[in-house]
XYZ file of C-alpha atoms in Angstrom:
775
model
C -3.453 -14.472 29.479
C -6.774 -15.527 28.174
C -8.463 -14.715 24.802
C -11.749 -14.600 25.609
C -14.344 -16.075 24.014
C -18.065 -16.119 24.668
C -22.039 -17.942 24.237
C -25.636 -17.957 25.515
C -25.733 -20.653 28.493
C -29.459 -21.806 27.732
C -29.719 -23.389 31.361
C -33.675 -22.514 31.643
C -35.846 -21.812 28.700
C -39.058 -21.271 30.324
C -40.700 -17.704 30.861
C -43.472 -17.772 33.931
C -46.794 -16.638 33.577
C -46.988 -12.927 35.740
C -49.674 -13.816 37.344
C -48.296 -16.950 39.204
C -47.756 -15.004 42.711
C -51.864 -13.963 42.442
C -52.845 -17.063 40.092
C -56.254 -18.172 41.791
C -56.418 -22.173 42.150
C -58.262 -24.164 39.518
C -57.421 -27.614 41.536
C -60.769 -27.912 42.872
C -62.641 -27.290 39.112
C -59.945 -30.309 37.272
C -62.275 -32.737 35.700
C -62.693 -35.718 34.018
C -61.450 -33.609 30.511
C -58.099 -33.421 31.608
C -55.176 -35.278 29.778
C -53.507 -37.744 32.598
C -50.096 -38.766 30.585
C -48.178 -38.362 27.398
C -46.529 -41.270 27.111
C -45.429 -43.443 29.913
C -45.179 -39.756 32.075
C -47.820 -39.036 34.046
C -48.894 -35.619 34.267
C -50.426 -34.736 37.803
C -51.795 -31.315 39.036
C -50.675 -28.909 39.087
C -49.214 -29.378 35.624
C -51.913 -29.881 33.080
C -52.619 -29.713 29.178
C -55.484 -28.043 28.758
C -56.837 -24.559 29.541
C -58.619 -25.135 33.181
C -56.228 -28.098 33.945
C -53.424 -26.463 35.079
C -52.271 -23.599 37.566
C -50.813 -20.790 35.243
C -47.087 -21.532 34.856
C -47.861 -25.088 35.186
C -48.696 -25.343 31.484
C -46.768 -28.156 29.322
C -47.779 -29.989 26.267
C -48.263 -33.410 25.057
C -46.892 -33.955 21.020
C -46.549 -36.732 18.817
C -43.151 -36.869 16.429
C -43.251 -40.058 14.358
C -46.147 -41.066 16.466
C -44.736 -41.274 19.951
C -46.095 -39.595 22.265
C -43.592 -36.998 23.706
C -43.977 -33.783 26.598
C -42.682 -30.581 26.849
C -42.194 -27.707 29.225
C -43.819 -24.181 26.892
C -43.282 -25.783 24.089
C -39.068 -25.642 24.492
C -37.768 -28.517 26.580
C -38.631 -32.282 26.604
C -39.782 -33.687 30.327
C -38.707 -36.462 31.225
C -40.253 -37.130 35.292
C -42.257 -34.731 36.442
C -41.746 -35.739 40.690
C -44.898 -34.153 42.788
C -43.721 -35.217 46.556
C -40.085 -33.409 45.691
C -41.496 -30.418 43.540
C -38.776 -31.299 40.200
C -39.033 -31.501 37.086
C -36.326 -33.726 34.698
C -35.896 -31.510 31.615
C -33.526 -32.405 28.556
C -31.616 -28.619 28.266
C -29.934 -28.104 24.967
C -25.673 -28.081 24.835
C -23.891 -24.502 24.281
C -21.151 -24.539 21.826
C -18.436 -22.088 22.063
C -17.656 -21.934 18.135
C -21.890 -20.917 17.334
C -22.472 -17.216 16.380
C -24.321 -15.304 19.475
C -27.919 -15.273 19.186
C -29.122 -12.155 20.160
C -32.525 -12.982 21.000
C -30.756 -14.022 23.989
C -30.192 -10.883 25.094
C -26.822 -9.704 24.739
C -25.023 -7.599 27.506
C -21.823 -7.292 26.094
C -19.802 -8.674 23.293
C -17.841 -10.954 26.491
C -20.548 -11.695 28.571
C -24.013 -12.812 27.157
C -26.178 -14.537 29.597
C -30.642 -15.536 29.528
C -32.402 -13.873 32.459
C -35.526 -15.562 34.107
C -39.052 -13.663 34.678
C -40.132 -14.422 38.770
C -41.953 -18.181 38.151
C -42.087 -21.544 39.772
C -39.061 -22.453 38.260
C -35.668 -22.631 39.367
C -32.433 -24.712 39.331
C -32.615 -27.049 41.646
C -29.685 -26.674 44.083
C -26.889 -29.257 44.926
C -28.642 -31.572 42.301
C -27.015 -29.802 38.581
C -23.592 -29.355 37.261
C -21.706 -27.296 34.699
C -20.121 -29.784 32.212
C -17.664 -28.327 29.477
C -16.110 -30.643 26.666
C -12.808 -29.596 25.364
C -9.487 -28.421 25.399
C -7.444 -25.867 26.991
C -10.368 -23.578 27.686
C -11.922 -22.522 30.660
C -15.381 -21.754 31.420
C -16.488 -19.600 33.339
C -20.453 -19.074 34.817
C -21.467 -15.789 36.291
C -24.654 -14.367 37.826
C -26.017 -11.162 36.466
C -22.760 -9.145 36.069
C -19.060 -10.412 35.118
C -17.780 -9.763 38.341
C -20.105 -11.711 39.874
C -17.919 -15.575 39.287
C -20.045 -18.409 40.788
C -18.640 -21.331 39.858
C -15.589 -22.309 36.915
C -13.677 -25.353 35.726
C -10.951 -26.050 32.951
C -10.098 -28.585 30.608
C -6.754 -29.302 29.063
C -5.671 -31.571 26.329
C -2.288 -32.885 25.526
C 0.073 -31.590 22.711
C 0.489 -35.068 21.800
C -2.505 -36.822 21.587
C -4.356 -33.923 19.280
C -5.970 -34.490 16.346
C -8.894 -32.441 16.375
C -10.904 -34.749 18.516
C -11.851 -34.502 22.154
C -9.147 -36.803 24.225
C -11.060 -37.690 27.196
C -9.050 -39.401 29.898
C -11.652 -41.193 31.655
C -15.483 -41.199 32.560
C -15.789 -38.785 35.613
C -14.419 -36.038 33.804
C -11.098 -35.286 35.718
C -10.356 -31.569 33.514
C -8.587 -34.087 30.680
C -10.800 -33.281 27.719
C -13.633 -32.666 30.699
C -14.182 -30.469 33.435
C -17.812 -30.555 35.788
C -18.262 -27.601 38.616
C -21.447 -26.942 40.922
C -23.836 -24.417 40.041
C -25.648 -22.039 42.760
C -29.736 -22.468 41.801
C -31.922 -19.588 42.728
C -30.730 -16.977 40.532
C -32.459 -15.149 37.792
C -29.718 -14.797 35.142
C -26.856 -16.783 34.221
C -24.117 -15.663 32.321
C -21.632 -18.177 30.529
C -17.895 -16.703 28.978
C -14.846 -19.004 27.878
C -11.689 -18.049 28.277
C -9.057 -19.370 26.262
C -5.400 -20.519 27.022
C -2.494 -18.647 24.966
C -0.127 -21.703 23.208
C -2.992 -24.236 22.596
C -3.188 -26.343 19.908
C -7.091 -27.475 20.017
C -9.960 -25.947 17.547
C -11.746 -23.240 18.885
C -14.325 -25.693 19.496
C -15.507 -25.932 23.240
C -19.113 -27.618 24.408
C -20.972 -26.558 27.602
C -23.970 -28.315 29.340
C -26.049 -28.207 32.496
C -26.104 -32.239 33.845
C -28.298 -33.593 35.921
C -25.520 -34.429 38.639
C -26.721 -38.126 39.387
C -27.036 -38.796 35.776
C -23.652 -37.889 34.795
C -22.106 -41.226 34.921
C -24.889 -42.525 32.938
C -22.871 -40.501 29.867
C -19.842 -41.898 29.417
C -17.508 -38.484 27.750
C -15.746 -40.895 25.192
C -18.474 -40.773 22.889
C -19.297 -36.877 23.876
C -20.708 -34.332 22.645
C -24.498 -34.910 23.110
C -27.096 -32.973 21.831
C -28.660 -32.271 25.007
C -28.892 -33.679 28.400
C -30.997 -33.829 31.443
C -31.248 -30.967 33.868
C -33.425 -30.937 37.068
C -35.720 -28.419 37.921
C -37.577 -27.474 41.211
C -40.888 -25.317 41.691
C -43.081 -24.147 44.304
C -46.427 -23.426 43.845
C -46.514 -20.042 45.656
C -44.263 -16.975 46.106
C -45.511 -16.812 49.940
C -44.348 -18.513 52.622
C -46.810 -20.790 54.840
C -48.827 -19.128 56.943
C -48.123 -19.634 61.062
C -51.064 -20.492 61.987
C -53.186 -22.801 59.727
C -51.838 -24.490 55.849
C -51.583 -23.015 53.010
C -54.893 -22.496 50.551
C -52.650 -24.438 48.346
C -52.513 -27.515 49.909
C -56.458 -28.642 49.355
C -56.145 -32.047 50.168
C -57.193 -32.663 54.114
C -53.951 -34.955 55.032
C -51.886 -32.089 54.181
C -49.732 -29.760 54.752
C -47.084 -26.742 53.865
C -43.942 -26.626 54.078
C -41.463 -23.058 52.807
C -38.825 -23.815 50.059
C -35.189 -22.491 49.887
C -35.119 -22.951 45.699
C -35.497 -19.807 45.208
C -31.960 -17.023 46.632
C -33.636 -14.042 48.546
C -37.142 -15.090 47.780
C -40.114 -16.931 49.585
C -42.704 -20.055 48.363
C -43.479 -23.260 49.210
C -45.041 -26.539 48.525
C -47.863 -29.091 49.891
C -46.656 -32.430 51.154
C -49.043 -35.481 52.531
C -48.980 -35.825 55.747
C -46.680 -39.023 57.258
C -48.761 -42.242 56.548
C -50.610 -40.637 53.153
C -49.686 -40.468 49.748
C -50.729 -38.584 46.503
C -51.649 -34.697 45.628
C -52.239 -32.850 48.140
C -53.063 -30.207 45.566
C -56.620 -31.629 44.989
C -59.545 -32.279 47.117
C -59.117 -35.428 48.653
C -55.850 -36.355 47.061
C -53.926 -37.488 49.953
C -54.867 -41.253 50.489
C -53.929 -43.608 53.206
C -51.380 -45.861 52.229
C -52.224 -49.194 52.798
C -48.272 -50.411 54.189
C -48.978 -54.121 54.161
C -49.225 -53.980 50.744
C -46.051 -52.562 50.557
C -43.877 -54.972 52.901
C -40.630 -53.818 50.504
C -41.164 -50.109 51.974
C -43.018 -50.560 55.277
C -41.211 -54.295 56.320
C -43.203 -56.503 58.735
C -42.088 -59.921 59.168
C -45.700 -60.455 61.476
C -49.479 -59.678 61.300
C -49.778 -56.913 59.918
C -52.846 -54.573 60.457
C -53.444 -50.954 58.361
C -54.841 -48.554 60.356
C -56.215 -44.811 59.589
C -52.122 -42.786 58.636
C -50.184 -45.874 59.638
C -50.242 -49.902 60.416
C -49.943 -52.012 63.304
C -47.048 -54.872 62.700
C -46.981 -57.360 65.478
C -45.600 -60.898 65.851
C -47.910 -64.185 65.617
C -49.323 -65.902 68.791
C -47.121 -67.788 70.263
C -44.246 -65.895 68.749
C -42.687 -62.766 70.782
C -40.068 -60.171 69.255
C -39.532 -57.246 66.638
C -41.823 -58.224 63.851
C -39.976 -55.230 61.574
C -36.934 -57.201 61.138
C -36.173 -60.303 59.728
C -36.243 -63.192 62.138
C -37.255 -60.737 65.105
C -40.589 -63.674 66.094
C -38.704 -65.302 68.641
C -40.503 -68.788 69.539
C -42.012 -68.882 72.995
C -41.060 -71.766 74.369
C -44.334 -72.482 76.736
C -42.167 -75.334 78.305
C -40.228 -73.332 80.415
C -43.641 -71.475 81.782
C -46.027 -74.290 83.037
C -48.009 -72.194 85.041
C -48.422 -69.834 82.278
C -49.622 -72.466 79.751
C -50.959 -74.992 81.802
C -48.460 -78.184 81.476
C -48.442 -80.432 84.253
C -46.711 -83.478 82.242
C -44.635 -84.008 79.429
C -44.797 -80.912 77.218
C -42.613 -80.156 74.091
C -42.233 -76.846 72.240
C -43.718 -76.512 68.573
C -43.174 -73.732 66.067
C -45.759 -70.531 67.941
C -47.607 -73.431 70.022
C -46.463 -76.475 72.100
C -48.012 -80.376 72.861
C -48.588 -81.567 76.388
C -49.455 -84.652 77.553
C -49.091 -87.325 80.977
C -45.665 -89.552 81.131
C -45.518 -92.966 79.957
C -47.254 -94.900 82.779
C -49.445 -92.472 83.225
C -53.068 -90.811 82.404
C -55.126 -88.454 82.850
C -55.278 -84.378 82.292
C -51.829 -83.123 82.079
C -52.922 -79.613 82.211
C -54.404 -79.550 85.787
C -51.690 -79.848 89.106
C -51.766 -83.424 89.779
C -53.972 -84.404 87.041
C -51.836 -87.788 85.698
C -52.629 -90.820 87.893
C -49.663 -93.764 87.683
C -51.242 -96.968 86.805
C -50.110 -99.830 88.640
C -47.440 -102.357 87.734
C -46.692 -100.315 84.480
C -42.597 -100.880 85.380
C -40.708 -103.899 84.462
C -37.696 -104.640 85.763
C -35.749 -104.196 82.530
C -37.218 -101.307 82.102
C -35.540 -100.024 85.927
C -32.265 -101.563 84.703
C -32.189 -99.082 81.561
C -33.005 -96.076 82.970
C -30.204 -97.177 85.798
C -27.797 -97.827 82.986
C -28.764 -95.176 81.144
C -28.278 -92.242 83.849
C -24.545 -94.259 84.781
C -23.168 -93.545 81.540
C -25.346 -89.859 81.236
C -23.180 -89.365 84.530
C -19.936 -90.413 82.966
C -20.237 -88.106 79.649
C -21.467 -84.664 82.553
C -17.822 -85.220 84.330
C -16.270 -85.730 81.427
C -17.829 -83.767 78.948
C -16.576 -79.843 80.870
C -13.110 -80.986 80.939
C -13.181 -81.799 76.804
C -14.889 -79.334 75.912
C -12.635 -76.878 77.171
C -8.654 -78.474 75.879
C -10.812 -78.295 72.761
C -11.635 -74.263 73.605
C -7.747 -73.710 74.161
C -7.096 -75.625 71.405
C -8.899 -73.684 69.187
C -8.117 -70.373 71.089
C -4.402 -71.078 70.253
C -5.206 -71.763 66.403
C -6.889 -68.546 65.928
C -3.834 -66.673 67.949
C -1.368 -68.506 65.768
C -3.568 -67.505 62.900
C -3.729 -63.557 63.419
C -0.178 -63.363 64.605
C 1.139 -64.244 60.853
C -1.859 -62.418 59.670
C -1.291 -59.892 61.327
C 2.926 -59.466 59.766
C 4.733 -61.202 63.317
C 7.026 -62.643 61.413
C 8.580 -58.954 60.730
C 7.975 -58.238 64.827
C 9.804 -61.461 65.638
C 12.839 -59.795 63.506
C 12.518 -56.664 64.881
C 12.862 -57.966 68.199
C 15.955 -60.765 67.498
C 18.275 -57.201 66.404
C 16.954 -55.520 69.502
C 15.915 -57.004 72.762
C 14.973 -53.601 74.362
C 12.454 -53.949 72.035
C 11.919 -57.116 72.772
C 11.556 -56.350 76.364
C 8.635 -53.473 76.447
C 6.717 -54.710 72.721
C 4.716 -57.867 73.197
C 1.793 -56.842 75.518
C -1.492 -59.327 75.987
C -4.840 -59.005 75.516
C -6.051 -59.346 78.269
C -3.638 -56.657 79.101
C -5.085 -54.705 76.793
C -9.273 -55.649 78.099
C -8.210 -54.565 81.345
C -6.537 -51.147 80.992
C -9.871 -50.158 78.172
C -12.497 -51.627 80.352
C -12.783 -54.097 77.650
C -12.806 -51.441 74.874
C -15.663 -49.329 76.820
C -17.116 -46.044 74.332
C -16.438 -44.155 77.245
C -12.346 -44.560 76.945
C -12.453 -43.247 73.435
C -10.798 -40.114 73.108
C -9.891 -40.023 69.706
C -9.348 -41.553 65.987
C -7.768 -40.869 62.650
C -7.615 -42.005 59.271
C -6.081 -45.514 60.524
C -7.801 -46.100 63.627
C -9.856 -44.924 67.078
C -7.883 -44.559 69.965
C -8.912 -45.334 73.293
C -7.126 -43.966 76.398
C -6.138 -46.259 79.221
C -4.564 -47.602 81.908
C -1.382 -50.209 81.628
C 1.314 -50.730 83.811
C 0.845 -47.456 86.231
C 0.904 -45.440 83.175
C -1.538 -43.866 81.321
C -1.200 -44.938 77.530
C -3.478 -44.626 74.100
C -4.515 -47.516 72.747
C -4.758 -47.246 68.415
C -7.204 -50.020 67.225
C -8.006 -50.569 63.450
C -11.896 -49.170 62.620
C -11.850 -51.109 59.137
C -10.607 -55.056 58.967
C -8.746 -55.135 55.531
C -5.381 -56.589 54.724
C -4.670 -52.192 53.893
C -5.512 -51.243 57.514
C -3.418 -53.928 59.099
C -0.210 -53.265 56.731
C -0.644 -49.794 57.941
C -0.294 -50.494 61.447
C 2.284 -53.196 60.619
C 4.069 -50.312 58.998
C 3.557 -48.095 62.197
C 5.368 -50.845 64.439
C 8.316 -50.956 62.799
C 8.626 -47.389 61.667
C 7.607 -46.139 65.636
C 9.717 -49.216 66.765
C 13.174 -48.024 65.582
C 12.353 -44.265 66.008
C 14.073 -42.064 69.915
C 13.366 -38.624 69.160
C 11.153 -36.415 71.863
C 9.302 -34.924 69.855
C 7.668 -37.900 68.004
C 5.512 -39.573 69.643
C 7.040 -42.762 71.648
C 5.326 -46.029 71.002
C 5.372 -48.511 74.656
C 3.987 -52.137 72.491
C 1.472 -53.757 70.215
C -1.077 -56.839 70.378
C -1.245 -59.064 68.070
C -3.367 -61.654 69.335
C -5.994 -60.092 67.828
C -7.902 -60.113 64.495
C -7.177 -56.521 64.788
C -3.714 -55.020 65.734
C -3.461 -52.876 68.222
C -0.678 -50.233 69.067
C -0.177 -48.965 72.627
C 2.211 -45.703 72.846
C 1.884 -43.071 75.094
C -0.322 -40.306 76.026
C -0.069 -36.694 74.493
C -2.761 -35.304 77.540
C -3.075 -32.070 75.486
C -4.626 -32.564 72.532
C -3.885 -31.948 69.107
C -2.122 -28.427 67.138
C -5.209 -28.450 65.519
C -7.569 -28.060 68.200
C -5.654 -25.464 70.244
C -4.657 -22.781 67.187
C -8.456 -23.084 65.772
C -10.325 -22.114 68.967
C -13.056 -20.110 68.854
C -12.484 -16.371 69.750
C -9.960 -13.688 68.881
C -6.466 -15.566 71.134
C -4.822 -18.764 70.151
C -1.278 -19.924 71.243
C 1.172 -16.917 71.269
C 3.194 -16.339 68.469
C 6.628 -17.676 71.005
C 4.359 -21.095 71.060
C 3.611 -21.512 67.690
C 7.151 -20.416 66.479
C 8.841 -22.921 69.291
C 5.933 -25.856 67.572
C 7.464 -24.870 63.966
C 10.836 -25.731 64.986
C 10.052 -28.994 67.342
C 8.152 -30.531 64.267
C 11.094 -28.810 62.210
C 13.066 -31.363 64.201
C 11.239 -34.823 64.444
C 11.700 -34.487 60.491
C 14.920 -33.300 59.919
C 15.129 -36.818 62.358
C 13.391 -38.574 60.516
C 14.587 -37.557 56.981
C 18.525 -38.136 57.832
C 19.215 -39.497 61.914
C 17.194 -42.782 61.653
C 19.592 -45.696 59.941
C 16.863 -45.683 56.753
C 15.242 -42.123 55.995
C 11.568 -41.942 56.984
C 8.790 -39.992 54.770
C 5.474 -39.579 56.967
C 3.225 -38.552 53.754
C 0.816 -37.168 55.709
C 2.462 -33.581 58.074
C -0.645 -31.264 59.426
C -1.746 -30.358 62.792
C -4.343 -32.542 64.028
C -1.763 -34.600 63.384
C 0.951 -32.719 66.027
C 0.071 -33.875 68.851
C 0.522 -31.596 72.089
C 1.735 -32.527 75.992
C 0.820 -30.566 79.129
C 3.907 -27.934 78.525
C 3.001 -27.144 74.463
C 5.580 -29.537 73.195
C 4.841 -31.138 70.061
C 4.845 -34.824 69.260
C 4.199 -36.049 65.679
C 2.388 -38.749 65.377
C -0.172 -41.423 62.636
C 2.884 -43.317 60.982
C 0.464 -45.553 59.139
C 0.609 -44.070 55.727
C 4.656 -43.018 56.350
C 7.084 -45.089 54.061
C 10.950 -46.601 54.108
C 13.439 -44.865 51.220
C 16.271 -46.915 50.622
C 19.418 -44.580 51.752
C 20.664 -44.933 47.397
C 17.938 -43.623 46.591
C 15.985 -39.735 46.995
C 12.348 -41.348 46.566
C 10.223 -43.944 44.963
C 6.691 -44.397 43.572
C 3.800 -44.852 45.666
C 0.255 -44.643 45.699
C -0.879 -41.063 47.240
C -2.226 -40.736 50.314
C -1.658 -37.333 52.742
C -4.812 -34.318 52.592
C -5.689 -32.040 50.461
C -4.338 -28.601 51.383
C -0.781 -30.077 52.719
C -0.460 -32.879 49.781
C 2.842 -31.906 48.006
C 1.595 -30.971 44.014
C 4.232 -32.501 42.388
C 3.818 -35.767 44.157
C 0.197 -35.729 43.502
C 0.225 -35.592 40.167
C 3.955 -37.342 39.216
C 3.508 -39.836 42.323
C 7.065 -39.874 43.042
C 7.318 -39.725 47.020
C 10.479 -37.656 48.030
C 11.990 -36.019 51.443
C 10.350 -32.263 49.269
C 7.853 -33.777 49.771
C 7.437 -33.522 53.802
C 8.788 -30.222 53.306
C 6.121 -28.898 51.597
C 3.471 -30.127 53.741
C 5.728 -28.571 56.657
C 5.435 -25.096 54.776
C 2.193 -25.057 54.852
C 1.224 -26.175 58.172
C 4.004 -22.766 58.816
C 1.361 -20.568 56.967
C -1.627 -22.474 58.817
C -0.257 -21.297 61.772
C 1.214 -18.083 60.803
C -2.219 -16.918 59.269
C -4.721 -19.648 61.268
C -6.558 -20.075 58.422
C -7.831 -24.125 57.443
C -5.526 -24.888 54.373
C -7.540 -27.496 53.460
C -11.157 -25.176 53.341
C -9.645 -21.682 52.565
C -10.295 -20.221 49.817
C -9.642 -15.966 48.518
C -11.980 -13.962 47.356
C -10.832 -14.404 44.270
C -10.954 -18.839 44.683
C -7.352 -19.211 45.786
C -5.592 -21.930 47.791
C -4.118 -20.743 50.693
C -0.616 -21.901 49.787
C -0.568 -19.369 46.367
C -2.646 -16.615 48.106
C -0.059 -16.479 50.880
C 2.701 -16.108 47.995
C 0.791 -13.083 46.117
C 0.233 -11.273 49.236
C 3.739 -11.636 50.172
C 4.918 -10.893 46.473
C 3.102 -7.561 46.503
C 4.305 -6.537 50.114
C 0.074 -7.396 51.610
C 1.075 -10.519 53.977
C -0.196 -8.339 57.177
C -3.906 -9.229 54.944
C -3.530 -12.258 56.084
C -1.740 -13.102 59.300
C -3.330 -13.874 62.489
C -3.730 -10.113 64.577
C -2.843 -11.899 66.848
C 0.753 -12.590 65.293
C 1.472 -8.901 64.170
C 0.921 -8.047 67.912
C 3.326 -10.334 69.247
C 5.630 -11.332 66.235
C 8.740 -8.165 66.713
C 9.918 -8.462 63.411
C 10.079 -12.527 62.914
C 6.903 -12.681 60.642
C 8.594 -12.223 57.450
C 11.549 -14.373 58.269
C 9.065 -16.769 59.021
C 6.723 -15.802 56.371
C 9.559 -16.194 53.643
C 10.399 -19.549 55.191
C 7.051 -21.224 54.293
C 7.028 -19.844 50.789
C 10.485 -21.617 50.045
C 9.061 -24.457 51.344
C 5.754 -24.633 49.143
C 7.553 -23.839 46.407
C 6.453 -25.688 43.213
C 9.395 -27.765 41.839
C 11.143 -29.876 44.568
C 14.382 -29.034 43.464
C 13.814 -25.920 44.682
C 13.229 -26.043 48.483
C 15.121 -26.603 51.413
C 16.282 -29.724 52.997
C 14.698 -30.364 56.401
C 17.988 -29.906 57.862
C 17.998 -26.969 56.354
C 14.805 -25.408 57.334
C 15.928 -26.717 61.335
C 18.691 -24.463 61.111
C 16.889 -21.265 59.968
C 14.024 -21.716 62.727
C 17.309 -22.280 65.339
C 18.746 -18.956 64.056
C 15.109 -17.623 64.331
C 14.602 -19.329 67.784
C 17.977 -17.469 68.989
C 16.784 -14.133 67.730
C 13.764 -14.690 69.447
C 15.793 -15.447 72.816
C 18.412 -12.776 72.440
C 16.323 -9.548 71.836
C 16.883 -8.248 74.964
C 20.862 -7.772 74.662
C 21.296 -4.570 74.097
C 24.111 -4.366 71.460
C 22.891 -4.736 67.927
C 22.744 -8.891 67.186
C 24.138 -9.534 64.020
C 22.244 -13.165 62.684
C 22.109 -14.430 59.567
C 19.007 -14.477 57.833
C 16.788 -15.526 54.791
C 17.027 -13.213 52.025
C 13.665 -12.565 52.225
C 13.600 -9.681 49.249
C 15.112 -12.706 46.943
C 12.122 -14.611 47.845
C 9.331 -11.927 47.350
C 10.694 -11.261 43.697
C 10.488 -15.020 42.787
C 7.636 -15.588 44.318
C 5.764 -13.081 41.664
C 6.960 -14.895 39.355
C 6.359 -18.655 40.392
C 2.662 -19.007 40.299
C 1.427 -18.675 36.530
C -2.341 -18.995 36.561
C -1.243 -23.378 34.823
C 0.710 -23.595 38.774
C -1.663 -22.179 40.183
C -4.713 -24.660 39.138
C -2.084 -27.538 39.791
C -1.571 -26.023 43.814
C -5.713 -25.722 44.180
C -6.933 -28.919 45.818
C -10.776 -27.809 45.595
C -11.164 -28.194 41.561
C -13.295 -30.612 40.311
C -11.431 -33.664 39.954
């Protein structure tokens, strides 16, 4: 259990003016006496220092400390920046220390929860911009709304006993939970309460520090030097708590080129801000504050690589005379070859194209006006015999070159294509494929497919042929040798993607099982290797399961699909020449044919395991929600990693809940919540109503099997062979329920599983299983 310690969280030390919502705007009377800057920070209206220079609720103070002017909001928070277009103010907020005494001036709710109330006014925390940051060891911080039951954000930080020496041992700058942690803060509330909870058995001191910080600036503050006195926070404001009028602009939007826009920053209340219209910039809250932007002065913002002309509210960008194209992009303006259009540019002599223009002259031996037809007149005796001979010989040479050049060019192109294919063949691990072919002639006869055949089958990879994609490529539908096939093409040309493709070829070429997608061949003649495998026409299990409406796959189909997936994994683990671990079992990687037969697919992340080893250390790959926590934390891949993912898939089939997004009312993931309900005998609270109606008494045993597969320790989980046998038994029981005499079947000790579940999930293990905690 936790020991609770409390502290006041000074999230927003601001008190709004009582008359904010109904206050008149003095924008039209703001004079030159108003302070416009404090240090390097501009102070635009509605903010101001002197009376009459600001809108009520937006007063700031410029104080000189050590000779340096510093801007403060309400004499409390130091201002970093005021952004008028975005409607934000960046301020520094002091940290909160757990070990400090609780000041009564913040308002004590009780001795366990303390918070600061915020009056209605223009400021609130900017949505999605700020985070809760906790620096400490073996402590959990809970951020709550108006009472203890309203937990809106939380995170926990841990430290190792071995390295504990009364200083924070921060593991990395991203606050992954070692020495510090972070969590999002829902904005728009009027009060935020904070509570600390210390883990039993902690070896740390009692001190822990909490910040509220701008998430975009968090990387600028290295965790190794924490704690700091204060960190930057982003506040959002509205000019009025009312919404924009439907048929006119807001009275607060005084500039003639401005418009009103509603804000969603305040939860449960209205509010709006003013903005300058497109093509204008400035202050929309003062008369004539929005000025026309001269876009031609800012080419980095308004690109124009031709002739730029500023207009009211915009600009015109066109190519210079003699050029055509798109002047808004570099090299977008192309030179016009006037010599190709003699009628348009009037040149009937020798035309020479120039950048942006052209030169026209009469041919040698003529004179006159080359810009008119027949304007060039031949000069008599202008062609001596040596020139005729020179032209004749030159023409003969050119004729020979013209006849020979196509053959030479084609030969060079063929040699270049051949070398390129050889390069891609080596780059795409063609030697590995040759080795497989030499070991199995059956593979060789069907594996090698030419690029020409692939392009013909997919209409040159036409976009209309795309039928889907996964983490390792895009899939096209094609017709090859009178068979409908699926062709996978890598998304990104990087070595890791190519290695994954060749890994899938090596694995699927040796797999032959009715519940594993069948590889038909591959093509290595391109920079990106291509795979050709059987086309499964009925989509994925994910799309069949998570459909709109209460009715999905029947319970009989779900139980059969689970059994077929178990058969495929059992085959991969124990029936192949070398065990294969899939590493990414999930509903979107299970395809269904027209008869709803399951086909396990996407072997790009799979790994061979030597037969004399039980596991191997690898880089972490998989999908959160399905990922084995022991594999995630240790990096050691075993057959029990696929067992865990299979157990999550069974829970998904029982509940129709998505494991990677599901959260219970208590913040638990699908695995932990499902196990808890099974232990409490409340499994019906989460099971799909359709399954409850069609289950026929099998639900409890299948649920217990799913929990057994998702036990925290891998050695406590069954093997896929054992899972296959259990499901075979359940399947036989389902098909034999029509027998008249009572049927005696072996079954899973459900009660023992329930008793063990009640002991298994402590708070520490729950955090390990949850993939949604900030990392």
